Structures are given as C-alpha cells and as structure tokens.
PDB file of C-alpha atoms and ligand atoms in Angstrom:
ATOM      1  CA  UNK A  29      56.482  34.813  32.163  1.00 91.00           C
ATOM      2  CA  UNK A  30      54.780  31.441  32.515  1.00 97.00           C
ATOM      3  CA  UNK A  31      56.079  28.403  34.371  1.00 98.00           C
ATOM      4  CA  UNK A  32      55.060  24.835  33.569  1.00 98.00           C
ATOM      5  CA  UNK A  33      55.741  21.659  35.536  1.00 98.00           C
ATOM      6  CA  UNK A  34      55.899  18.574  33.294  1.00 98.00           C
ATOM      7  CA  UNK A  35      55.507  15.219  35.033  1.00 98.00           C
ATOM      8  CA  UNK A  36      54.721  11.813  33.553  1.00 98.00           C
ATOM      9  CA  UNK A  37      54.060   8.127  34.094  1.00 98.00           C
ATOM     10  CA  UNK A  38      52.795   8.483  37.645  1.00 98.00           C
ATOM     11  CA  UNK A  39      51.545   4.846  37.429  1.00 98.00           C
ATOM     12  CA  UNK A  40      49.038   4.589  40.281  1.00 98.00           C
ATOM     13  CA  UNK A  41      48.980   0.920  41.285  1.00 98.00           C
ATOM     14  CA  UNK A  42      51.781  -1.326  42.558  1.00 97.00           C
ATOM     15  CA  UNK A  43      54.687   0.688  41.027  1.00 97.00           C
ATOM     16  CA  UNK A  44      53.445   4.029  42.399  1.00 97.00           C
ATOM     17  CA  UNK A  45      55.558   5.705  45.060  1.00 98.00           C
ATOM     18  CA  UNK A  46      53.397   7.828  47.343  1.00 97.00           C
ATOM     19  CA  UNK A  47      56.415   9.579  48.862  1.00 98.00           C
ATOM     20  CA  UNK A  48      57.270  10.887  45.401  1.00 98.00           C
ATOM     21  CA  UNK A  49      53.684  12.018  44.778  1.00 98.00           C
ATOM     22  CA  UNK A  50      53.866  13.972  48.050  1.00 98.00           C
ATOM     23  CA  UNK A  51      57.190  15.386  46.825  1.00 98.00           C
ATOM     24  CA  UNK A  52      55.516  16.578  43.620  1.00 98.00           C
ATOM     25  CA  UNK A  53      52.782  18.350  45.600  1.00 98.00           C
ATOM     26  CA  UNK A  54      55.414  20.040  47.774  1.00 98.00           C
ATOM     27  CA  UNK A  55      57.333  21.066  44.649  1.00 98.00           C
ATOM     28  CA  UNK A  56      54.136  22.580  43.243  1.00 98.00           C
ATOM     29  CA  UNK A  57      53.326  24.366  46.517  1.00 98.00           C
ATOM     30  CA  UNK A  58      56.849  25.820  46.669  1.00 97.00           C
ATOM     31  CA  UNK A  59      57.108  26.906  43.046  1.00 97.00           C
ATOM     32  CA  UNK A  60      53.527  27.698  42.063  1.00 98.00           C
ATOM     33  CA  UNK A  61      53.594  26.798  38.369  1.00 98.00           C
ATOM     34  CA  UNK A  62      50.969  28.289  36.079  1.00 98.00           C
ATOM     35  CA  UNK A  63      50.210  24.843  34.657  1.00 98.00           C
ATOM     36  CA  UNK A  64      50.999  21.209  35.492  1.00 98.00           C
ATOM     37  CA  UNK A  65      51.170  18.814  32.519  1.00 98.00           C
ATOM     38  CA  UNK A  66      50.920  15.042  33.042  1.00 98.00           C
ATOM     39  CA  UNK A  67      51.885  13.195  29.874  1.00 98.00           C
ATOM     40  CA  UNK A  68      50.067   9.908  30.443  1.00 97.00           C
ATOM     41  CA  UNK A  69      50.271   6.511  32.139  1.00 97.00           C
ATOM     42  CA  UNK A  70      48.294   7.616  35.153  1.00 98.00           C
ATOM     43  CA  UNK A  71      47.818   3.999  36.196  1.00 98.00           C
ATOM     44  CA  UNK A  72      49.564   0.656  35.943  1.00 97.00           C
ATOM     45  CA  UNK A  73      46.600  -1.428  34.743  1.00 95.00           C
ATOM     46  CA  UNK A  74      43.702   0.975  34.083  1.00 95.00           C
ATOM     47  CA  UNK A  75      41.780  -0.254  37.141  1.00 96.00           C
ATOM     48  CA  UNK A  76      39.049   1.891  38.680  1.00 96.00           C
ATOM     49  CA  UNK A  77      40.788   2.273  42.042  1.00 97.00           C
ATOM     50  CA  UNK A  78      44.016   3.245  40.285  1.00 98.00           C
ATOM     51  CA  UNK A  79      42.202   5.975  38.336  1.00 98.00           C
ATOM     52  CA  UNK A  80      40.561   7.137  41.561  1.00 98.00           C
ATOM     53  CA  UNK A  81      44.015   7.431  43.149  1.00 98.00           C
ATOM     54  CA  UNK A  82      45.191   9.475  40.173  1.00 98.00           C
ATOM     55  CA  UNK A  83      42.085  11.655  40.404  1.00 98.00           C
ATOM     56  CA  UNK A  84      42.706  12.341  44.102  1.00 98.00           C
ATOM     57  CA  UNK A  85      46.313  13.257  43.310  1.00 98.00           C
ATOM     58  CA  UNK A  86      45.373  15.673  40.509  1.00 98.00           C
ATOM     59  CA  UNK A  87      42.609  17.183  42.646  1.00 98.00           C
ATOM     60  CA  UNK A  88      45.267  18.191  45.170  1.00 98.00           C
ATOM     61  CA  UNK A  89      47.113  20.256  42.552  1.00 98.00           C
ATOM     62  CA  UNK A  90      46.087  23.842  43.310  1.00 98.00           C
ATOM     63  CA  UNK A  91      46.795  25.199  39.811  1.00 98.00           C
ATOM     64  CA  UNK A  92      45.417  24.262  36.358  1.00 98.00           C
ATOM     65  CA  UNK A  93      46.485  20.892  35.000  1.00 98.00           C
ATOM     66  CA  UNK A  94      46.386  19.194  31.600  1.00 98.00           C
ATOM     67  CA  UNK A  95      46.439  15.391  31.404  1.00 98.00           C
ATOM     68  CA  UNK A  96      46.477  12.941  28.471  1.00 98.00           C
ATOM     69  CA  UNK A  97      46.115   9.140  28.671  1.00 97.00           C
ATOM     70  CA  UNK A  98      48.940   6.666  28.119  1.00 96.00           C
ATOM     71  CA  UNK A  99      48.968   3.049  26.942  1.00 94.00           C
ATOM     72  CA  UNK A 100      48.727   1.849  30.560  1.00 95.00           C
ATOM     73  CA  UNK A 101      45.419   3.722  30.867  1.00 95.00           C
ATOM     74  CA  UNK A 102      43.822   1.289  28.396  1.00 92.00           C
ATOM     75  CA  UNK A 103      43.054  -2.203  29.840  1.00 85.00           C
ATOM     76  CA  UNK A 104      45.704  -4.691  28.741  1.00 73.00           C
ATOM     77  CA  UNK A 105      44.142  -7.993  29.810  1.00 68.00           C
ATOM     78  CA  UNK A 106      40.414  -7.167  29.946  1.00 75.00           C
ATOM     79  CA  UNK A 107      40.053  -7.873  26.210  1.00 69.00           C
ATOM     80  CA  UNK A 108      36.388  -7.022  25.679  1.00 72.00           C
ATOM     81  CA  UNK A 109      36.817  -3.744  27.473  1.00 76.00           C
ATOM     82  CA  UNK A 110      40.025  -3.108  25.585  1.00 71.00           C
ATOM     83  CA  UNK A 111      38.362  -3.365  22.197  1.00 72.00           C
ATOM     84  CA  UNK A 112      34.829  -2.180  22.945  1.00 78.00           C
ATOM     85  CA  UNK A 113      35.344   0.542  25.560  1.00 83.00           C
ATOM     86  CA  UNK A 114      39.076   1.218  25.878  1.00 86.00           C
ATOM     87  CA  UNK A 115      38.660   4.573  27.625  1.00 92.00           C
ATOM     88  CA  UNK A 116      35.628   3.640  29.735  1.00 90.00           C
ATOM     89  CA  UNK A 117      37.509   3.334  33.023  1.00 94.00           C
ATOM     90  CA  UNK A 118      39.482   6.519  32.310  1.00 96.00           C
ATOM     91  CA  UNK A 119      36.283   8.422  31.489  1.00 95.00           C
ATOM     92  CA  UNK A 120      34.306   7.095  34.451  1.00 96.00           C
ATOM     93  CA  UNK A 121      36.958   7.433  37.118  1.00 96.00           C
ATOM     94  CA  UNK A 122      39.381  10.103  35.957  1.00 97.00           C
ATOM     95  CA  UNK A 123      38.114  12.452  33.235  1.00 97.00           C
ATOM     96  CA  UNK A 124      35.842  12.431  30.209  1.00 97.00           C
ATOM     97  CA  UNK A 125      38.303  14.672  28.400  1.00 97.00           C
ATOM     98  CA  UNK A 126      40.928  12.599  26.586  1.00 97.00           C
ATOM     99  CA  UNK A 127      42.453  15.383  24.511  1.00 97.00           C
ATOM    100  CA  UNK A 128      42.239  18.614  26.528  1.00 98.00           C
ATOM    101  CA  UNK A 129      43.351  22.045  25.366  1.00 98.00           C
ATOM    102  CA  UNK A 130      44.600  24.743  27.736  1.00 98.00           C
ATOM    103  CA  UNK A 131      44.792  28.415  26.776  1.00 97.00           C
ATOM    104  CA  UNK A 132      45.680  31.597  28.550  1.00 97.00           C
ATOM    105  CA  UNK A 133      47.132  34.948  27.429  1.00 96.00           C
ATOM    106  CA  UNK A 134      50.576  33.408  26.852  1.00 96.00           C
ATOM    107  CA  UNK A 135      50.112  29.671  26.339  1.00 97.00           C
ATOM    108  CA  UNK A 136      48.321  27.300  23.995  1.00 98.00           C
ATOM    109  CA  UNK A 137      48.754  23.695  25.143  1.00 98.00           C
ATOM    110  CA  UNK A 138      47.137  20.944  23.048  1.00 98.00           C
ATOM    111  CA  UNK A 139      46.733  17.391  24.338  1.00 98.00           C
ATOM    112  CA  UNK A 140      46.767  14.424  21.951  1.00 97.00           C
ATOM    113  CA  UNK A 141      45.703  10.897  22.871  1.00 96.00           C
ATOM    114  CA  UNK A 142      48.251   8.503  21.334  1.00 95.00           C
ATOM    115  CA  UNK A 143      47.132   5.357  23.215  1.00 92.00           C
ATOM    116  CA  UNK A 144      44.649   3.247  21.320  1.00 80.00           C
ATOM    117  CA  UNK A 145      42.850   0.065  22.212  1.00 63.00           C
ATOM    118  CA  UNK A 146      44.273  -2.031  19.412  1.00 61.00           C
ATOM    119  CA  UNK A 147      47.909  -1.256  20.185  1.00 57.00           C
ATOM    120  CA  UNK A 148      49.667  -2.832  23.121  1.00 58.00           C
ATOM    121  CA  UNK A 149      52.555  -0.448  23.564  1.00 68.00           C
ATOM    122  CA  UNK A 150      53.202   1.692  20.505  1.00 75.00           C
ATOM    123  CA  UNK A 151      51.201   4.817  19.870  1.00 86.00           C
ATOM    124  CA  UNK A 152      49.837   6.784  16.946  1.00 86.00           C
ATOM    125  CA  UNK A 153      47.974  10.003  16.299  1.00 91.00           C
ATOM    126  CA  UNK A 154      44.631   9.587  14.566  1.00 88.00           C
ATOM    127  CA  UNK A 155      44.434  11.551  11.341  1.00 91.00           C
ATOM    128  CA  UNK A 156      41.328  13.457  12.331  1.00 92.00           C
ATOM    129  CA  UNK A 157      42.985  14.598  15.585  1.00 94.00           C
ATOM    130  CA  UNK A 158      46.057  15.685  13.648  1.00 93.00           C
ATOM    131  CA  UNK A 159      43.820  17.802  11.411  1.00 94.00           C
ATOM    132  CA  UNK A 160      41.986  19.260  14.424  1.00 95.00           C
ATOM    133  CA  UNK A 161      45.296  20.169  16.054  1.00 96.00           C
ATOM    134  CA  UNK A 162      46.506  21.727  12.806  1.00 95.00           C
ATOM    135  CA  UNK A 163      43.447  23.956  12.746  1.00 95.00           C
ATOM    136  CA  UNK A 164      43.868  25.005  16.399  1.00 97.00           C
ATOM    137  CA  UNK A 165      47.532  25.840  15.770  1.00 95.00           C
ATOM    138  CA  UNK A 166      46.806  27.725  12.554  1.00 94.00           C
ATOM    139  CA  UNK A 167      44.181  29.888  14.222  1.00 95.00           C
ATOM    140  CA  UNK A 168      46.333  30.685  17.270  1.00 94.00           C
ATOM    141  CA  UNK A 169      47.991  34.037  17.775  1.00 93.00           C
ATOM    142  CA  UNK A 170      51.702  33.959  16.856  1.00 89.00           C
ATOM    143  CA  UNK A 171      52.418  35.481  20.274  1.00 92.00           C
ATOM    144  CA  UNK A 172      51.372  32.331  22.142  1.00 95.00           C
ATOM    145  CA  UNK A 173      53.830  29.635  23.147  1.00 96.00           C
ATOM    146  CA  UNK A 174      52.507  26.564  21.340  1.00 97.00           C
ATOM    147  CA  UNK A 175      52.882  23.282  23.168  1.00 98.00           C
ATOM    148  CA  UNK A 176      51.818  19.763  22.147  1.00 98.00           C
ATOM    149  CA  UNK A 177      51.438  17.031  24.793  1.00 98.00           C
ATOM    150  CA  UNK A 178      51.441  13.346  23.749  1.00 97.00           C
ATOM    151  CA  UNK A 179      52.240  10.281  25.841  1.00 97.00           C
ATOM    152  CA  UNK A 180      54.298   8.493  23.182  1.00 94.00           C
ATOM    153  CA  UNK A 181      57.566   9.970  21.949  1.00 93.00           C
ATOM    154  CA  UNK A 182      58.039  11.424  18.482  1.00 91.00           C
ATOM    155  CA  UNK A 183      61.817  11.149  18.374  1.00 88.00           C
ATOM    156  CA  UNK A 184      64.131   8.328  19.354  1.00 84.00           C
ATOM    157  CA  UNK A 185      66.469   9.418  22.154  1.00 79.00           C
ATOM    158  CA  UNK A 186      70.102   8.252  21.887  1.00 73.00           C
ATOM    159  CA  UNK A 187      69.636   5.239  24.212  1.00 71.00           C
ATOM    160  CA  UNK A 188      66.557   4.227  22.366  1.00 64.00           C
ATOM    161  CA  UNK A 189      66.782   0.441  22.659  1.00 65.00           C
ATOM    162  CA  UNK A 190      63.862  -1.371  21.072  1.00 63.00           C
ATOM    163  CA  UNK A 191      61.277   1.340  21.729  1.00 68.00           C
ATOM    164  CA  UNK A 192      59.710   2.577  18.502  1.00 75.00           C
ATOM    165  CA  UNK A 193      58.499   6.121  17.955  1.00 80.00           C
ATOM    166  CA  UNK A 194      54.875   6.978  17.246  1.00 79.00           C
ATOM    167  CA  UNK A 195      53.725   5.259  14.074  1.00 79.00           C
ATOM    168  CA  UNK A 196      53.120   8.545  12.257  1.00 86.00           C
ATOM    169  CA  UNK A 197      55.746  10.582  14.077  1.00 87.00           C
ATOM    170  CA  UNK A 198      57.381  11.909  10.911  1.00 88.00           C
ATOM    171  CA  UNK A 199      54.118  13.257   9.481  1.00 90.00           C
ATOM    172  CA  UNK A 200      53.175  14.774  12.826  1.00 93.00           C
ATOM    173  CA  UNK A 201      56.560  16.428  13.261  1.00 92.00           C
ATOM    174  CA  UNK A 202      56.402  17.792   9.718  1.00 92.00           C
ATOM    175  CA  UNK A 203      53.090  19.409  10.588  1.00 93.00           C
ATOM    176  CA  UNK A 204      54.204  20.719  13.972  1.00 94.00           C
ATOM    177  CA  UNK A 205      57.405  22.317  12.639  1.00 91.00           C
ATOM    178  CA  UNK A 206      55.503  23.964   9.786  1.00 91.00           C
ATOM    179  CA  UNK A 207      52.868  25.372  12.166  1.00 93.00           C
ATOM    180  CA  UNK A 208      55.285  26.937  14.645  1.00 91.00           C
ATOM    181  CA  UNK A 209      54.996  24.541  17.577  1.00 95.00           C
ATOM    182  CA  UNK A 210      57.574  25.578  20.190  1.00 96.00           C
ATOM    183  CA  UNK A 211      57.569  22.595  22.509  1.00 97.00           C
ATOM    184  CA  UNK A 212      56.506  18.923  22.626  1.00 98.00           C
ATOM    185  CA  UNK A 213      56.104  17.148  25.981  1.00 98.00           C
ATOM    186  CA  UNK A 214      56.052  13.337  26.190  1.00 97.00           C
ATOM    187  CA  UNK A 215      56.671  10.419  28.543  1.00 97.00           C
ATOM    188  CA  UNK A 216      56.373   6.625  28.071  1.00 94.00           C
ATOM    189  CA  UNK A 217      60.095   5.792  27.979  1.00 93.00           C
ATOM    190  CA  UNK A 218      60.632   6.313  31.728  1.00 95.00           C
ATOM    191  CA  UNK A 219      63.817   8.175  30.875  1.00 95.00           C
ATOM    192  CA  UNK A 220      64.333  11.914  30.572  1.00 96.00           C
ATOM    193  CA  UNK A 221      65.456  13.424  27.303  1.00 95.00           C
ATOM    194  CA  UNK A 222      65.869  17.027  26.200  1.00 95.00           C
ATOM    195  CA  UNK A 223      66.545  17.756  22.541  1.00 93.00           C
ATOM    196  CA  UNK A 224      65.036  19.235  19.417  1.00 92.00           C
ATOM    197  CA  UNK A 225      63.348  18.126  16.219  1.00 91.00           C
ATOM    198  CA  UNK A 226      66.179  19.092  13.863  1.00 88.00           C
ATOM    199  CA  UNK A 227      68.467  16.523  15.486  1.00 87.00           C
ATOM    200  CA  UNK A 228      66.230  13.739  14.161  1.00 85.00           C
ATOM    201  CA  UNK A 229      64.143  15.178  11.330  1.00 84.00           C
ATOM    202  CA  UNK A 230      66.331  17.839   9.689  1.00 85.00           C
ATOM    203  CA  UNK A 231      63.983  19.990   7.649  1.00 81.00           C
ATOM    204  CA  UNK A 232      65.762  23.329   7.788  1.00 84.00           C
ATOM    205  CA  UNK A 233      62.956  24.768   9.886  1.00 84.00           C
ATOM    206  CA  UNK A 234      63.114  26.347  13.323  1.00 86.00           C
ATOM    207  CA  UNK A 235      63.477  23.382  15.671  1.00 89.00           C
ATOM    208  CA  UNK A 236      60.789  22.291  18.102  1.00 94.00           C
ATOM    209  CA  UNK A 237      62.138  21.711  21.614  1.00 96.00           C
ATOM    210  CA  UNK A 238      61.319  18.168  22.722  1.00 96.00           C
ATOM    211  CA  UNK A 239      61.157  17.106  26.359  1.00 98.00           C
ATOM    212  CA  UNK A 240      60.640  13.617  27.684  1.00 97.00           C
ATOM    213  CA  UNK A 241      59.981  13.287  31.387  1.00 98.00           C
ATOM    214  CA  UNK A 242      61.008  10.092  33.114  1.00 97.00           C
ATOM    215  CA  UNK A 243      58.569   8.422  35.458  1.00 98.00           C
ATOM    216  CA  UNK A 244      57.970  11.008  38.169  1.00 98.00           C
ATOM    217  CA  UNK A 245      56.359   8.846  40.854  1.00 98.00           C
ATOM    218  CA  UNK A 246      56.939   5.140  40.141  1.00 98.00           C
ATOM    219  CA  UNK A 247      59.655   2.524  40.523  1.00 97.00           C
ATOM    220  CA  UNK A 248      59.665   1.826  36.752  1.00 96.00           C
ATOM    221  CA  UNK A 249      62.608   4.052  35.763  1.00 95.00           C
ATOM    222  CA  UNK A 250      64.604   2.538  32.912  1.00 91.00           C
ATOM    223  CA  UNK A 251      68.227   2.389  31.768  1.00 88.00           C
ATOM    224  CA  UNK A 252      70.167   5.345  33.154  1.00 88.00           C
ATOM    225  CA  UNK A 253      67.080   6.373  35.157  1.00 94.00           C
ATOM    226  CA  UNK A 254      66.581   2.984  36.743  1.00 94.00           C
ATOM    227  CA  UNK A 255      65.298   3.617  40.284  1.00 95.00           C
ATOM    228  CA  UNK A 256      65.271   7.340  39.512  1.00 97.00           C
ATOM    229  CA  UNK A 257      62.400   9.805  39.248  1.00 98.00           C
ATOM    230  CA  UNK A 258      62.398  12.961  37.172  1.00 98.00           C
ATOM    231  CA  UNK A 259      60.295  15.851  35.912  1.00 98.00           C
ATOM    232  CA  UNK A 260      60.819  19.005  33.864  1.00 98.00           C
ATOM    233  CA  UNK A 261      60.409  22.625  34.921  1.00 98.00           C
ATOM    234  CA  UNK A 262      59.859  25.054  32.055  1.00 98.00           C
ATOM    235  CA  UNK A 263      60.164  28.823  32.270  1.00 97.00           C
ATOM    236  CA  UNK A 264      58.620  30.602  29.333  1.00 96.00           C
ATOM    237  CA  UNK A 265      60.134  34.016  28.653  1.00 93.00           C
ATOM    238  CA  UNK A 266      58.958  36.434  26.005  1.00 87.00           C
ATOM    239  CA  UNK A 267      61.684  35.293  23.604  1.00 87.00           C
ATOM    240  CA  UNK A 268      63.292  32.240  25.168  1.00 91.00           C
ATOM    241  CA  UNK A 269      62.660  29.025  27.053  1.00 95.00           C
ATOM    242  CA  UNK A 270      64.610  27.786  30.021  1.00 96.00           C
ATOM    243  CA  UNK A 271      64.152  24.103  30.806  1.00 97.00           C
ATOM    244  CA  UNK A 272      65.403  22.394  33.953  1.00 98.00           C
ATOM    245  CA  UNK A 273      65.377  18.649  34.452  1.00 98.00           C
ATOM    246  CA  UNK A 274      64.732  17.815  38.099  1.00 98.00           C
ATOM    247  CA  UNK A 275      65.576  14.514  39.748  1.00 98.00           C
ATOM    248  CA  UNK A 276      64.398  13.152  43.084  1.00 98.00           C
ATOM    249  CA  UNK A 277      67.246  13.270  45.584  1.00 97.00           C
ATOM    250  CA  UNK A 278      66.377  10.880  48.386  1.00 95.00           C
ATOM    251  CA  UNK A 279      69.152  12.296  50.589  1.00 96.00           C
ATOM    252  CA  UNK A 280      67.440  15.696  50.361  1.00 96.00           C
ATOM    253  CA  UNK A 281      63.873  14.359  50.337  1.00 96.00           C
ATOM    254  CA  UNK A 282      62.955  16.568  47.390  1.00 97.00           C
ATOM    255  CA  UNK A 283      63.364  17.116  43.675  1.00 97.00           C
ATOM    256  CA  UNK A 284      66.603  18.963  42.843  1.00 97.00           C
ATOM    257  CA  UNK A 285      67.783  20.537  39.608  1.00 97.00           C
ATOM    258  CA  UNK A 286      69.905  18.146  37.574  1.00 96.00           C
ATOM    259  CA  UNK A 287      70.495  20.046  34.338  1.00 96.00           C
ATOM    260  CA  UNK A 288      69.473  23.321  32.719  1.00 96.00           C
ATOM    261  CA  UNK A 289      68.948  24.123  29.038  1.00 96.00           C
ATOM    262  CA  UNK A 290      68.218  27.423  27.282  1.00 94.00           C
ATOM    263  CA  UNK A 291      66.498  27.762  23.904  1.00 93.00           C
ATOM    264  CA  UNK A 292      65.396  30.737  21.844  1.00 90.00           C
ATOM    265  CA  UNK A 293      61.779  31.024  20.854  1.00 89.00           C
ATOM    266  CA  UNK A 294      62.159  31.067  17.114  1.00 76.00           C
ATOM    267  CA  UNK A 295      58.921  32.902  16.566  1.00 70.00           C
ATOM    268  CA  UNK A 296      60.544  35.797  18.470  1.00 64.00           C
ATOM    269  CA  UNK A 297      63.575  37.606  17.187  1.00 56.00           C
ATOM    270  CA  UNK A 298      65.971  38.940  18.247  1.00 48.00           C
ATOM    271  CA  UNK A 299      66.127  37.045  21.514  1.00 44.00           C
ATOM    272  CA  UNK A 300      68.036  37.598  24.749  1.00 46.00           C
ATOM    273  CA  UNK A 301      68.297  35.965  28.141  1.00 46.00           C
ATOM    274  CA  UNK A 302      66.034  38.802  29.358  1.00 50.00           C
ATOM    275  CA  UNK A 303      66.192  38.040  33.064  1.00 49.00           C
ATOM    276  CA  UNK A 304      65.503  34.321  32.898  1.00 46.00           C
ATOM    277  CA  UNK A 305      68.911  33.292  34.185  1.00 46.00           C
ATOM    278  CA  UNK A 306      69.285  35.867  36.964  1.00 45.00           C
ATOM    279  CA  UNK A 307      66.595  34.506  39.321  1.00 44.00           C
ATOM    280  CA  UNK A 308      68.128  31.036  39.166  1.00 44.00           C
ATOM    281  CA  UNK A 309      71.549  32.062  40.465  1.00 46.00           C
ATOM    282  CA  UNK A 310      70.769  31.415  44.125  1.00 48.00           C
ATOM    283  CA  UNK A 311      69.065  28.091  43.578  1.00 51.00           C
ATOM    284  CA  UNK A 312      70.511  24.965  45.034  1.00 48.00           C
ATOM    285  CA  UNK A 313      71.186  21.859  43.027  1.00 44.00           C
ATOM    286  CA  UNK A 314      73.055  18.629  43.596  1.00 39.00           C
ATOM    287  CA  UNK A 315      76.867  19.021  43.364  1.00 37.00           C
ATOM    288  CA  UNK A 316      76.933  17.323  39.985  1.00 37.00           C
ATOM    289  CA  UNK A 317      74.321  19.638  38.512  1.00 35.00           C
ATOM    290  CA  UNK A 318      75.419  21.203  35.262  1.00 35.00           C
ATOM    291  CA  UNK A 319      74.210  24.357  33.589  1.00 35.00           C
ATOM    292  CA  UNK A 320      73.977  24.144  29.838  1.00 32.00           C
ATOM    293  CA  UNK A 321      73.381  27.333  27.920  1.00 31.00           C
ATOM    294  CA  UNK A 322      72.926  27.180  24.191  1.00 27.00           C
TER     295      UNK A 322
HETATM  296 FE1  FE2 B 112      54.747   4.401  31.668  1.00 69.93          FE
HETATM  297 FE1  FE2 B 113      53.543   4.271  28.326  1.00 69.93          FE
END
C-alpha cells in the first residue's frame, strides 16, 4: 500500500501562514507518506526570497516530493522576465525541474506545467507535453497507479464561479481516460473538491478520480473554504483508493479528517475494501466529519 499527501497553493510571501506549514511537517512526521505532492503556487509573486522559503520548506520534508509550478510562480508584473524568462526565478531558486516524474514499484506520478508566461491566470497543457505524457502512460505497467499532477483544474467544481478550466482540458481528459489514468491532483481554486471525470465529461470509460486541494498554508481560501486550509490524504490499495480530505482545525492545532471517499481502481477487478477501512476505525476526526463510501 502507498500513501500520498497532496497539498497545494502554499503561497510563500505575504499570504503564507507559517503555523500551517509547521502543521504540514508535523502531519508528515506523524503519518510518514510515501510521497508528498505539491500542485503549484509555491509563491505569491515569484520572488527569489519566496522561492527560497518554499525550497527550505520542501527540504524539510523527509520523504520524496513532487512539485509543479502554478501561475503565481511566473512573475506577474515583471513583464520582461514574464515573457523572456518566465521560469527563471523558479529554476534558480527552487528547482530546474518543471515537470517531474516520480516512479516506484507501485506508483507512476507525472507532473505537468500548466502555467505559462503569456497567460495571467488560466492554464493550458502544451501539446508536446501532452504527447510526452501519453507515451509515458502507454509504456507504464498496468499494475502501477497512474497519477497526473497539474496546477490548473480540468473540471469545473459545482461552485465554479468565473474560474475557467484548462484551455485544452477536454482533450487532455480524453487522453487520460483512454490511457488508464487513475487519479488527477490539482490546486489553483483554493477550494477542495473530490469527484470524477465522468461527472463532467461522460465518455462511458472508467472514471478518473479528481482531487482539488484547497490552499494548504495561506490565507487565500475561497468561497466555502474562506479562511480555511485543506489537503488530501490518499491511501492506495491494490484494488481501491481511499481519499480523505483534511482541514486545519485551529482548536486542535492540527489537520483533522473532514471527509472520506472510497473508489475502486478500475484497472483492477474484482475489487474489495481489502483492509483499507479497518485501520481508520480508531482515528479521530472533528464531530462533523462524515464517512462516504461509494
Ligand atoms: Fe493559488
Ligand atoms: Fe493558481
């Protein structure tokens, strides 16, 4: 079994909340995930010292991590830099790898950069990256859990407002569902969402589970997550996925489970709960926590 912590929009800079970042590190120390995914917006304004803060934070994570950039990691007001060297600050002060891939015996996790210098807020996937990802997915063993990480969202959650999906979201989702992707992790909206591809792009194919993390460590939560901070905890079983949305509970001084969702891995059949639920029985959650089994 693998366990993944999905956090997002940590926004080093004025909106960053260091108490929450410390809470994330405690969460990681307590639960020892196999991988930590950060789905973009490391900084507020792509400034060197903000990237250095993000680097220091990630360096304190004692397990492997996979990070992709977000639109806030491209300079907004430094126009020359924005158009001529949009990822220069990211590369110099955080990482030269903009689209990392993580593999182990059970997981294949592919990062996609959806933040481009000529867009202010909306994202897109470059065609050549989509083709590269297609090849990686095609060549992967069917036994691996296949995960795609992109900062911008591919589906519109129910309280979508004016936020548009990725420009080529439909084409990307068509590809991902046809190539057996199990899970897509995104951020950007600063609101959690847990759903699946068939709810928005019905194609009659096995659905891809889609998770949006809210902002995990900033004061930029939106709508129903205004002033709230969230992350997702994913347990990968041999034939099913169990996803918990965690929310920061200031009265407890830690992240606590807010909801729980079970999904079959469609590449595996038949599927069972096979021990995933049992270890959770003794876990604490806030009184309003709900368990949702599908
Ligand atoms: Fe953000
Ligand atoms: Fe964003």
